[in-house]
Coordinates of C-alpha atoms in Angstrom, one line a residue:
Chain A
M12 CA 17.5 16.5 29.4
T13 CA 13.8 17.6 29.3
H14 CA 11.6 16.1 26.6
D15 CA 8.4 17.4 24.9
A16 CA 5.6 15.2 25.9
P17 CA 4.6 12.7 23.3
R18 CA 1.3 13.4 21.4
L19 CA -1.4 11.0 20.3
L20 CA -2.6 11.7 16.9
P21 CA -5.7 9.8 15.4
C22 CA -5.2 8.3 11.9
G23 CA -8.8 7.1 11.5
D24 CA -10.0 3.8 13.0
T25 CA -7.2 1.6 11.9
A26 CA -4.1 3.5 13.2
F27 CA -2.7 6.1 15.4
T28 CA 0.6 8.0 15.5
I29 CA 2.6 8.8 18.7
E30 CA 4.5 12.0 17.9
F31 CA 7.7 12.6 19.8
G32 CA 8.6 15.9 18.1
K33 CA 8.9 17.6 14.8
R34 CA 12.6 17.5 14.1
I35 CA 15.2 15.2 12.7
D36 CA 17.2 14.4 15.6
A37 CA 19.1 11.5 17.2
H38 CA 17.3 11.8 20.6
L39 CA 13.9 11.7 19.0
S40 CA 14.8 8.9 16.8
A41 CA 16.2 6.9 19.7
R42 CA 13.0 7.3 21.6
V43 CA 10.8 6.2 18.7
L44 CA 13.0 3.1 18.3
A45 CA 12.7 2.4 22.0
L46 CA 8.8 2.6 22.0
D47 CA 8.8 0.4 18.9
A48 CA 11.0 -2.3 20.9
V49 CA 8.6 -2.0 23.9
L50 CA 5.5 -2.6 21.8
A51 CA 7.3 -5.5 20.0
A52 CA 7.9 -7.2 23.4
R53 CA 4.4 -6.6 24.7
A54 CA 2.1 -8.1 22.0
L55 CA -0.7 -6.0 22.9
P56 CA -4.0 -7.4 21.5
G57 CA -5.2 -6.0 18.3
L58 CA -1.8 -4.2 17.4
L59 CA -0.8 -5.2 13.9
E60 CA 2.3 -3.4 12.7
T61 CA 4.2 -0.4 13.7
V62 CA 6.0 2.1 11.5
P63 CA 8.9 4.1 13.1
T64 CA 9.8 7.3 11.4
Y65 CA 12.4 10.1 12.5
R66 CA 10.1 11.5 14.9
S67 CA 7.2 9.5 15.4
L68 CA 5.7 5.9 15.7
T69 CA 2.5 4.9 13.9
V70 CA 0.6 1.9 15.2
H71 CA -1.7 -0.1 12.9
L72 CA -4.4 -2.0 14.6
D73 CA -7.4 -4.2 14.0
P74 CA -10.5 -2.3 15.1
L75 CA -12.5 -5.5 15.6
R76 CA -10.0 -6.6 18.3
A77 CA -8.9 -3.3 19.9
D78 CA -10.7 -0.2 20.6
P79 CA -8.5 2.5 18.7
A80 CA -8.9 5.1 21.4
E81 CA -8.1 2.8 24.3
L82 CA -5.0 1.2 22.5
G83 CA -3.9 4.8 21.7
R84 CA -4.1 5.9 25.3
A85 CA -2.2 2.7 26.5
V86 CA 0.5 3.2 24.0
L87 CA 0.7 7.1 24.8
A88 CA 1.1 6.1 28.5
L89 CA 4.1 3.8 27.6
A90 CA 5.6 6.5 25.4
G91 CA 5.5 8.8 28.3
E92 CA 7.5 6.5 30.6
P93 CA 11.3 6.6 30.6
L94 CA 12.4 4.6 27.6
A95 CA 15.6 2.7 27.7
A96 CA 17.6 3.3 24.4
V97 CA 17.6 0.2 22.4
P98 CA 21.2 -0.8 21.7
S99 CA 21.5 -1.8 18.1
T100 CA 23.4 -5.1 17.7
R101 CA 23.6 -5.0 13.9
L102 CA 26.2 -2.9 11.9
W103 CA 26.2 -3.0 8.2
R104 CA 29.4 -2.0 6.3
I105 CA 28.0 -1.0 2.9
P106 CA 30.4 -0.6 0.0
V107 CA 30.0 2.6 -2.0
V108 CA 31.6 3.8 -5.2
Y109 CA 31.5 7.6 -4.9
G110 CA 31.5 10.2 -7.7
G111 CA 31.6 10.0 -11.4
E112 CA 28.8 8.0 -13.1
F113 CA 27.9 6.5 -9.8
G114 CA 27.4 9.8 -7.8
I115 CA 26.9 12.4 -10.6
D116 CA 26.3 15.2 -7.9
L117 CA 29.4 14.7 -5.8
E118 CA 31.4 17.5 -7.3
A119 CA 28.7 19.9 -7.3
V120 CA 27.8 19.2 -3.6
A121 CA 31.4 19.4 -2.7
A122 CA 31.9 22.8 -4.4
H123 CA 28.7 24.2 -2.8
H124 CA 30.3 23.3 0.6
G125 CA 33.8 24.5 -0.5
L126 CA 35.2 21.1 -0.1
A127 CA 37.4 18.9 -2.2
P128 CA 35.5 16.0 -3.4
G129 CA 37.8 13.6 -1.5
T130 CA 37.0 15.5 1.7
L131 CA 33.3 15.2 1.0
I132 CA 33.7 11.4 0.7
E133 CA 35.7 11.2 3.8
R134 CA 32.9 13.2 5.9
H135 CA 30.1 11.3 4.2
S136 CA 31.6 8.0 5.1
A137 CA 33.0 8.9 8.6
P138 CA 29.8 8.7 10.7
E139 CA 28.1 5.6 12.1
Y140 CA 24.6 6.2 10.8
R141 CA 21.4 4.5 12.0
V142 CA 18.4 3.5 10.1
A143 CA 15.6 5.8 11.4
M144 CA 13.0 4.8 8.9
I145 CA 12.1 2.9 5.9
G146 CA 9.4 4.1 3.8
F147 CA 8.2 6.1 0.7
L148 CA 9.1 3.1 -1.5
P149 CA 9.8 -0.6 -0.5
G150 CA 13.3 -0.8 1.2
Y151 CA 14.1 3.1 1.1
A152 CA 16.3 3.4 4.2
Y153 CA 16.5 6.9 5.7
L154 CA 19.5 7.4 7.9
E155 CA 20.0 9.5 10.8
G156 CA 23.6 10.8 11.6
L157 CA 24.5 13.0 8.6
D158 CA 27.3 15.4 9.4
P159 CA 25.4 18.7 9.6
G160 CA 27.9 20.5 7.7
L161 CA 27.0 18.4 4.6
A162 CA 23.2 19.1 4.8
L163 CA 21.7 20.6 1.6
S164 CA 18.1 21.3 0.5
R165 CA 16.8 19.3 -2.4
R166 CA 17.5 20.0 -6.0
P167 CA 15.0 22.4 -7.5
S168 CA 13.5 19.8 -9.9
P169 CA 13.7 16.0 -9.3
R170 CA 15.3 13.6 -11.7
P171 CA 12.8 11.2 -13.4
L172 CA 14.9 8.1 -12.7
T173 CA 17.8 7.4 -10.3
P174 CA 19.4 4.0 -10.1
A175 CA 18.8 1.2 -7.5
G176 CA 21.6 1.4 -4.9
T177 CA 21.9 5.2 -5.0
I178 CA 23.5 6.8 -2.0
S179 CA 22.1 10.4 -1.7
I180 CA 21.5 13.3 0.7
G181 CA 18.5 15.5 1.0
G182 CA 18.3 18.3 3.8
A183 CA 19.7 16.6 6.9
Q184 CA 18.8 13.1 5.7
A185 CA 21.0 10.4 4.1
L186 CA 19.4 7.7 2.0
V187 CA 20.1 4.2 0.7
A188 CA 17.8 3.7 -2.2
S189 CA 16.6 0.1 -2.8
I190 CA 15.0 0.4 -6.3
A191 CA 15.1 2.8 -9.1
A192 CA 12.9 5.8 -8.7
P193 CA 12.6 9.6 -9.4
S194 CA 14.5 11.6 -6.8
G195 CA 15.1 15.2 -6.0
W196 CA 18.1 14.4 -3.8
H197 CA 21.8 14.8 -4.5
L198 CA 23.4 11.6 -5.6
L199 CA 26.9 11.1 -4.0
G200 CA 27.5 7.4 -5.0
R201 CA 26.0 4.0 -5.5
T202 CA 26.3 0.6 -3.8
P203 CA 26.2 -2.6 -5.5
E204 CA 24.4 -4.3 -2.5
K205 CA 20.8 -5.2 -3.2
T206 CA 18.8 -3.9 0.0
F207 CA 15.5 -5.3 -1.5
V208 CA 15.1 -8.9 -3.1
P209 CA 11.6 -10.3 -2.9
E210 CA 12.8 -13.9 -3.4
R211 CA 15.5 -13.7 -0.5
D212 CA 15.2 -14.3 3.2
P213 CA 15.4 -11.6 4.5
V214 CA 13.6 -9.7 1.8
F215 CA 14.8 -6.3 3.1
L216 CA 18.4 -6.2 4.2
L217 CA 18.2 -3.2 6.6
R218 CA 15.9 -2.9 9.5
P219 CA 14.9 0.3 11.5
G220 CA 17.5 0.6 14.1
D221 CA 20.4 -1.0 12.2
R222 CA 23.8 0.9 12.2
V223 CA 25.3 1.7 8.8
R224 CA 28.8 2.6 7.8
F225 CA 29.7 3.5 4.1
V226 CA 33.0 2.0 2.9
P227 CA 34.5 3.9 0.1
T228 CA 35.2 1.5 -2.7
P229 CA 37.2 2.1 -5.9
A230 CA 35.1 2.2 -9.2
A231 CA 37.4 -0.6 -10.5
R232 CA 35.7 -3.1 -8.0
W233 CA 32.2 -2.2 -9.1
D234 CA 31.7 -4.8 -11.9
A235 CA 32.9 -7.7 -9.6
L236 CA 30.8 -6.6 -6.6
A237 CA 27.8 -6.0 -8.8
A238 CA 28.2 -9.5 -10.4
A239 CA 28.4 -11.1 -6.8
A240 CA 25.4 -9.2 -5.7
E241 CA 23.6 -10.3 -8.9
A242 CA 24.5 -13.9 -8.1
G243 CA 22.9 -13.7 -4.6
E244 CA 26.0 -12.9 -2.6
L245 CA 26.0 -10.3 0.2
V246 CA 28.5 -7.7 -0.8
A247 CA 27.8 -5.7 2.5
E248 CA 29.3 -7.0 5.7
L249 CA 27.2 -7.5 8.7
C250 CA 28.9 -7.1 12.0
E251 CA 26.9 -8.3 15.0
G252 CA 27.5 -7.2 18.6
Chain B
M18 CA -2.7 -27.7 -20.4
N19 CA -4.3 -27.1 -17.1
A20 CA -7.6 -25.1 -16.8
H21 CA -7.1 -21.3 -17.3
L22 CA -9.0 -18.3 -18.3
H23 CA -7.6 -16.7 -21.5
L24 CA -7.8 -12.9 -21.3
A25 CA -8.6 -12.4 -25.1
R26 CA -9.5 -8.6 -24.7
L27 CA -9.0 -5.9 -22.1
T28 CA -9.7 -2.3 -22.0
G29 CA -8.8 -0.6 -18.7
A30 CA -6.6 -1.8 -15.7
A31 CA -6.8 -5.3 -14.4
S32 CA -4.7 -7.1 -11.7
L33 CA -4.9 -10.1 -9.5
Q34 CA -5.5 -9.2 -5.8
D35 CA -6.2 -11.0 -2.7
G36 CA -6.5 -10.1 1.1
G37 CA -3.1 -8.2 0.7
R38 CA 0.5 -8.5 1.8
R39 CA 0.6 -7.7 5.6
G40 CA 3.6 -7.1 7.8
Y41 CA 5.9 -5.0 5.5
L42 CA 4.7 -1.3 6.3
R43 CA 7.8 -0.8 8.5
F44 CA 9.8 -1.8 5.3
G45 CA 8.1 0.7 3.1
L46 CA 5.6 -1.6 1.4
S47 CA 2.0 -1.0 1.5
A48 CA -0.5 -4.0 1.6
S49 CA -2.1 -3.6 -1.8
G50 CA -5.4 -5.8 -1.7
P51 CA -8.8 -4.9 -3.2
M52 CA -9.9 -1.3 -3.5
D53 CA -13.4 -2.5 -2.7
P54 CA -13.1 -5.1 0.1
L55 CA -16.9 -5.9 0.3
A56 CA -17.4 -6.4 -3.4
F57 CA -14.3 -8.5 -3.6
A58 CA -15.5 -10.6 -0.7
A59 CA -18.8 -11.0 -2.4
A60 CA -17.4 -12.2 -5.6
N61 CA -15.4 -15.0 -3.6
R62 CA -18.2 -16.0 -1.5
L63 CA -20.5 -16.4 -4.5
V64 CA -18.2 -19.1 -5.9
G65 CA -17.6 -20.7 -2.4
N66 CA -14.1 -19.3 -1.8
A67 CA -12.6 -17.9 1.4
P68 CA -13.4 -14.1 1.4
D69 CA -9.8 -13.2 0.6
A70 CA -9.0 -15.7 -2.2
A71 CA -7.0 -14.3 -5.2
A72 CA -9.4 -12.8 -7.6
L73 CA -9.4 -10.6 -10.7
E74 CA -9.8 -6.8 -10.1
L75 CA -11.0 -4.7 -13.0
G76 CA -10.7 -1.0 -12.9
L77 CA -12.9 0.8 -15.3
A78 CA -12.3 -2.1 -17.6
G79 CA -14.1 -4.1 -20.2
A80 CA -12.9 -7.6 -20.8
S81 CA -13.4 -10.9 -22.7
L82 CA -12.3 -14.2 -21.2
R83 CA -12.4 -17.7 -22.5
A84 CA -12.3 -20.9 -20.5
E85 CA -9.6 -23.1 -21.7
G86 CA -8.4 -26.6 -20.6
G87 CA -11.7 -27.0 -18.5
A88 CA -14.8 -25.3 -17.2
A89 CA -14.7 -22.5 -14.4
R90 CA -17.2 -21.5 -12.0
L91 CA -17.2 -17.7 -11.8
A92 CA -19.0 -14.8 -10.3
L93 CA -18.7 -10.9 -10.9
A94 CA -19.3 -8.4 -8.2
G95 CA -19.0 -4.7 -7.6
A96 CA -19.2 -2.0 -10.4
T97 CA -20.8 -4.1 -13.1
S98 CA -23.0 -3.2 -16.1
G99 CA -23.4 -6.0 -18.4
L100 CA -22.2 -9.6 -19.0
R101 CA -22.5 -11.8 -21.8
L102 CA -22.0 -15.5 -21.9
D103 CA -21.3 -16.7 -25.5
G104 CA -23.3 -13.6 -26.5
E105 CA -26.3 -14.3 -24.3
P106 CA -27.0 -11.8 -21.5
A107 CA -26.0 -13.0 -18.0
A108 CA -26.2 -11.5 -14.5
A109 CA -23.6 -10.1 -12.1
H110 CA -23.8 -10.9 -8.4
R111 CA -24.4 -14.7 -9.0
S112 CA -22.3 -17.5 -9.8
F113 CA -22.3 -19.3 -13.1
I114 CA -20.4 -21.9 -15.1
L115 CA -18.2 -20.9 -18.0
R116 CA -17.8 -24.1 -20.0
E117 CA -14.5 -24.9 -21.8
G118 CA -14.4 -22.9 -24.9
S119 CA -17.0 -20.5 -23.9
E120 CA -16.5 -16.8 -23.8
L121 CA -17.5 -14.3 -21.0
R122 CA -17.8 -10.7 -22.0
I123 CA -17.6 -8.0 -19.3
E124 CA -18.6 -4.6 -20.4
R125 CA -16.9 -1.5 -18.9
P126 CA -19.1 -0.3 -15.9
R127 CA -21.3 2.7 -16.4
E128 CA -21.3 3.4 -12.6
G129 CA -18.4 2.8 -10.1
V130 CA -14.9 1.8 -10.8
F131 CA -14.0 -1.7 -9.6
A132 CA -15.4 -5.0 -10.3
Y133 CA -14.2 -8.4 -9.0
L134 CA -14.2 -11.6 -11.0
A135 CA -13.7 -14.6 -8.7
V136 CA -13.3 -18.2 -9.8
S137 CA -14.2 -21.2 -7.7
G138 CA -10.8 -22.3 -6.1
G139 CA -9.1 -19.1 -6.8
F140 CA -6.3 -18.2 -9.4
A141 CA -3.0 -20.2 -9.1
A142 CA -0.6 -17.2 -9.2
R143 CA 2.7 -17.6 -7.1
S144 CA 2.5 -16.1 -3.6
V145 CA 5.2 -13.6 -3.2
M146 CA 6.0 -12.5 0.4
G147 CA 2.7 -14.1 1.6
S148 CA 0.4 -12.7 -1.0
R149 CA -0.7 -12.8 -4.6
A150 CA -1.9 -9.2 -4.6
L151 CA -0.2 -7.2 -7.3
H152 CA 1.7 -4.1 -5.9
Q153 CA 2.4 -2.4 -9.3
R154 CA 5.0 0.1 -8.2
A155 CA 7.0 -2.5 -6.4
A156 CA 6.6 -5.0 -9.2
L157 CA 5.4 -7.7 -6.8
G158 CA 2.7 -10.3 -6.9
G159 CA -0.1 -10.7 -9.4
L160 CA 0.9 -12.2 -12.6
D161 CA 4.7 -11.7 -13.0
G162 CA 4.5 -8.5 -10.9
R163 CA 2.6 -6.6 -13.5
L164 CA -0.9 -5.5 -14.5
L165 CA -2.8 -8.0 -16.7
R166 CA -2.8 -7.6 -20.6
E167 CA -4.5 -9.0 -23.6
G168 CA -3.3 -12.5 -24.3
D169 CA -2.7 -13.4 -20.7
R170 CA -3.6 -16.9 -19.4
L171 CA -4.8 -17.0 -15.8
P172 CA -4.3 -20.5 -14.3
L173 CA -7.0 -21.7 -12.2
A174 CA -6.1 -23.4 -8.9
A175 CA -8.9 -26.0 -9.0
S176 CA -11.0 -27.6 -11.5
T177 CA -14.8 -27.0 -11.4
T178 CA -17.6 -29.4 -10.7
G179 CA -21.4 -28.8 -10.9
E180 CA -22.0 -26.9 -7.6
A181 CA -25.3 -25.2 -6.9
E182 CA -25.5 -21.6 -8.1
H183 CA -25.9 -18.6 -5.8
G184 CA -26.7 -15.2 -5.9
L185 CA -26.4 -12.0 -3.6
D186 CA -28.1 -8.5 -3.7
P187 CA -25.9 -6.1 -5.4
I188 CA -23.9 -3.7 -3.2
P189 CA -25.1 -0.1 -3.7
L190 CA -22.1 2.1 -4.8
E191 CA -23.7 5.4 -3.1
P192 CA -22.0 7.9 -5.6
A193 CA -23.6 10.7 -3.7
A194 CA -22.9 9.7 0.0
P195 CA -20.6 11.9 2.0
I196 CA -17.2 10.3 2.6
R197 CA -16.8 10.2 6.3
V198 CA -13.4 11.1 7.9
V199 CA -11.6 11.3 11.3
L200 CA -9.8 14.6 11.6
G201 CA -6.0 14.4 12.0
P202 CA -3.2 13.4 12.4
Q203 CA -2.2 17.0 11.2
D204 CA -5.5 18.9 11.3
D205 CA -3.9 21.3 13.7
H206 CA -1.5 22.2 10.8
F207 CA -4.6 24.0 9.1
P208 CA -6.3 27.1 9.9
Q209 CA -10.0 27.3 10.5
A210 CA -10.7 28.4 6.9
G211 CA -8.8 25.4 5.6
L212 CA -10.8 23.0 7.7
A213 CA -14.0 24.8 6.6
T214 CA -13.0 24.4 2.9
F215 CA -12.4 20.7 3.4
L216 CA -15.6 19.9 5.3
G217 CA -17.9 22.3 3.7
Q218 CA -17.0 22.4 -0.1
T219 CA -17.4 19.9 -2.9
F220 CA -14.4 18.3 -4.6
T221 CA -14.2 16.2 -7.8
V222 CA -12.1 13.1 -8.4
S223 CA -9.5 14.2 -11.0
N224 CA -7.9 11.9 -13.8
R225 CA -5.0 11.6 -11.6
A226 CA -6.5 8.5 -9.8
D227 CA -5.0 5.1 -9.5
R228 CA -4.5 2.4 -6.8
M229 CA -2.0 4.6 -5.1
G230 CA -4.3 7.4 -4.6
Y231 CA -6.9 9.8 -5.9
Q232 CA -6.0 13.4 -6.3
L233 CA -9.1 15.6 -6.1
D234 CA -9.8 18.8 -8.0
G235 CA -11.8 21.7 -6.5
P236 CA -11.2 24.6 -4.0
E237 CA -7.8 25.1 -2.5
I238 CA -7.5 24.2 1.1
A239 CA -5.5 26.8 2.8
H240 CA -2.4 25.8 4.8
G241 CA -1.3 27.4 8.1
P242 CA 1.9 29.1 8.9
G243 CA 3.7 25.9 8.9
G244 CA 3.3 25.6 5.2
F245 CA 2.9 22.3 3.3
N246 CA 6.0 20.3 4.5
I247 CA 6.2 18.2 7.5
I248 CA 9.1 15.8 8.6
S249 CA 7.8 12.6 6.9
D250 CA 5.8 10.4 8.9
A251 CA 3.7 7.4 8.2
T252 CA 0.5 7.2 6.0
V253 CA -2.5 4.8 6.3
A254 CA -5.0 3.7 3.9
G255 CA -7.5 6.6 3.5
S256 CA -4.9 9.4 4.6
V257 CA -6.0 12.7 3.2
Q258 CA -2.8 14.6 2.3
V259 CA -2.8 18.2 1.3
P260 CA 0.1 19.1 -0.9
G261 CA 1.2 22.6 -1.8
S262 CA -1.5 22.9 -4.4
G263 CA -4.1 22.9 -1.6
R264 CA -6.0 20.1 -3.5
P265 CA -6.3 16.9 -1.4
I266 CA -4.9 13.5 -2.4
I267 CA -6.5 10.4 -0.8
L268 CA -4.1 7.6 -0.3
L269 CA -5.3 4.1 -1.3
A270 CA -4.3 0.4 -1.4
D271 CA -0.8 0.8 -3.1
R272 CA -0.1 4.1 -1.4
Q273 CA 3.5 5.2 -0.3
T274 CA 4.0 4.2 3.3
T275 CA 5.5 7.6 4.5
G276 CA 5.0 11.2 3.1
G277 CA 5.9 14.8 3.8
Y278 CA 2.7 16.4 3.2
P279 CA 0.4 17.2 6.2
K280 CA -2.6 15.0 6.4
I281 CA -5.8 16.8 7.3
A282 CA -8.0 13.7 8.0
T283 CA -8.4 9.9 7.4
V284 CA -11.1 8.4 5.5
I285 CA -12.8 5.9 7.9
S286 CA -12.3 2.3 6.9
A287 CA -15.9 1.6 6.3
D288 CA -15.8 4.3 3.6
F289 CA -12.7 3.2 2.0
R290 CA -14.7 1.3 -0.7
R291 CA -17.0 4.2 -1.2
I292 CA -14.2 6.6 -2.1
A293 CA -12.5 3.8 -4.2
Q294 CA -15.6 3.3 -6.2
R295 CA -15.9 7.2 -7.1
R296 CA -15.0 7.9 -10.7
P297 CA -13.0 10.6 -12.2
G298 CA -15.3 13.5 -12.5
E299 CA -17.7 12.6 -9.7
T300 CA -18.1 14.6 -6.8
V301 CA -16.8 14.1 -3.1
R302 CA -17.9 15.9 0.0
F303 CA -16.4 15.0 3.4
A304 CA -18.1 14.7 6.7
A305 CA -16.3 14.5 10.0
V306 CA -17.1 11.8 12.5
D307 CA -15.5 11.0 15.9
L308 CA -13.4 7.9 16.4
A309 CA -16.0 6.0 18.3
T310 CA -18.4 6.3 15.4
A311 CA -15.7 5.3 13.0
T312 CA -15.0 2.3 15.0
R313 CA -18.5 1.2 15.3
L314 CA -18.9 1.7 11.5
A315 CA -15.8 -0.4 11.0
R316 CA -17.3 -3.4 13.0
E317 CA -20.5 -3.0 11.1
E318 CA -18.6 -3.2 7.8
A319 CA -16.8 -6.4 9.0
A320 CA -20.1 -8.0 10.2
R321 CA -21.4 -7.2 6.5
I322 CA -18.5 -9.0 5.1
A323 CA -18.9 -11.9 7.5
A324 CA -22.6 -12.4 6.8
L325 CA -22.1 -12.6 3.1
S326 CA -22.1 -16.4 3.2
S327 CA -25.3 -16.7 5.1
R328 CA -27.0 -14.3 2.6
L329 CA -26.3 -16.3 -0.6
K330 CA -29.4 -17.2 -2.1
P331 CA -30.0 -20.2 -4.5
V332 CA -30.8 -19.0 -8.1
E333 CA -32.2 -20.8 -10.9
G334 CA -29.3 -22.1 -12.9
E335 CA -27.9 -25.0 -14.6
A336 CA -29.5 -27.6 -12.2
E337 CA -32.9 -26.0 -12.4
R338 CA -32.7 -25.9 -16.2
L339 CA -31.9 -29.6 -16.1
M340 CA -34.8 -30.4 -13.7
A341 CA -37.1 -28.3 -16.1
A342 CA -36.0 -30.7 -18.8
N343 CA -36.7 -33.6 -16.5
L344 CA -33.4 -35.0 -16.9
A345 CA -31.7 -34.9 -13.5
G346 CA -34.3 -34.6 -10.7
A347 CA -32.3 -36.7 -8.2
A348 CA -29.2 -34.9 -8.6
V349 CA -31.0 -31.7 -8.0
D350 CA -32.7 -33.0 -4.9
A351 CA -29.3 -33.8 -3.5
L352 CA -28.0 -30.3 -4.4
R353 CA -31.0 -28.8 -2.6
A354 CA -30.3 -30.9 0.4
E355 CA -27.0 -29.2 0.8
D356 CA -28.5 -25.8 1.1

């Protein structure tokens, strides 16, 4: 297939963005993650951090150790080469209690799509998602792979506070929320897993490129799983390979 | 009890900051760190610290602090107006000793926003994810992951001995200088009229201003046919977002790491402190520079920070007063020899 040529966009003297496109799309996300892996392997002088998103990679640099324009051109050249897709070796199986107090928008979203709530749960938990980006707030994992038939634009007004662990959808995006925050997305469920714990190693459970599956879990198990997570246990299951 | 500063009174915002928390942008956590990196480094250098040691950042704040459990060698730099040591006027931009039981009063600044109080040896807050800097929204770092409040006790990492005292020339705040930007990453999202408004008109810092970002009031920047939503991409320190209102928001030290508004330009890193020191109600004009100029200015700013140590000047202080009283001439000679 043909690709749009990647573009180099300046972000001042400490960063630049390589833009692969302007859509949420599995192919774009795969190219972003592939370039990210290439840069991680090269250790270019002056390159500090990279931030993958659905459709772009931002490179943060030290302007004392690298010329931003030169480094930008070098990374753009790498982005234009054929990029081997990076196989993700990590798959997370994340328990989710859907509906009721855990997902207060489940019934309305199901009704909007003309689905039974159980069918919505099946279709939301069917795909293998991939973490396309983490951003906005610490540990907020934005997933690629939502069933296009479930896409739904945001609520007209955001809710002032939604709980940590919220599993929600907004447009074509699916989200695992790490901490409590305002949100205009549709809340389908909640996971007892903690994806951001500053005192834990690793601090952040999910990494860009990780695969994710949601495991529908009975509400009756919430208390036990939440207590285990609170005690520092992993309640999500990590499958390597 | 170990030596600490007791924050007896505080009006305004105060937090502990250090050089910042690096390496977590891809996990959605911005670096935090000082809003005015030059003033922060100056305060640290004045007390003999590494330029990125943990120091107290005061934002439009007045405060009273008392040394308890020991003396502290302190310096204040940045947006400062008046200091009093046990009621006696004292100077900013120089180091001084706060004796055990003595009180330092810092007045709210009349110009600028951020002042830095550094202590010799630094503050002994716990490092979280490699940094002591407070990230308020993530409740990380600082003292217990929060802003400081009256009654807090700030533990000192080291006890103070009688070092020589030093001064630095104050750093001009330049409240009228244009804020220089590099256009992009989404300048092509805006029509010519929108770019002309951005670069030609005068904006004002609004009251919606904090360590995450400053929202500006003023003329509306017109969006192009693409509207005001983009598929979220990464932000940087100094990103100038233009949301649906057409009024720009400048993202700062505690910013969100990704965002869905187009970014018309980026404040150059050398002018980050200049925009940060601009108060609500003060004006902002933008001027575009090219990337090569921005890079040169970044290197000059880094050289300015690196040169702080060599620009420290001995000032008349405790040692000189003792000498004047003819009590400790030999000790003073020994101190002089170290300069």
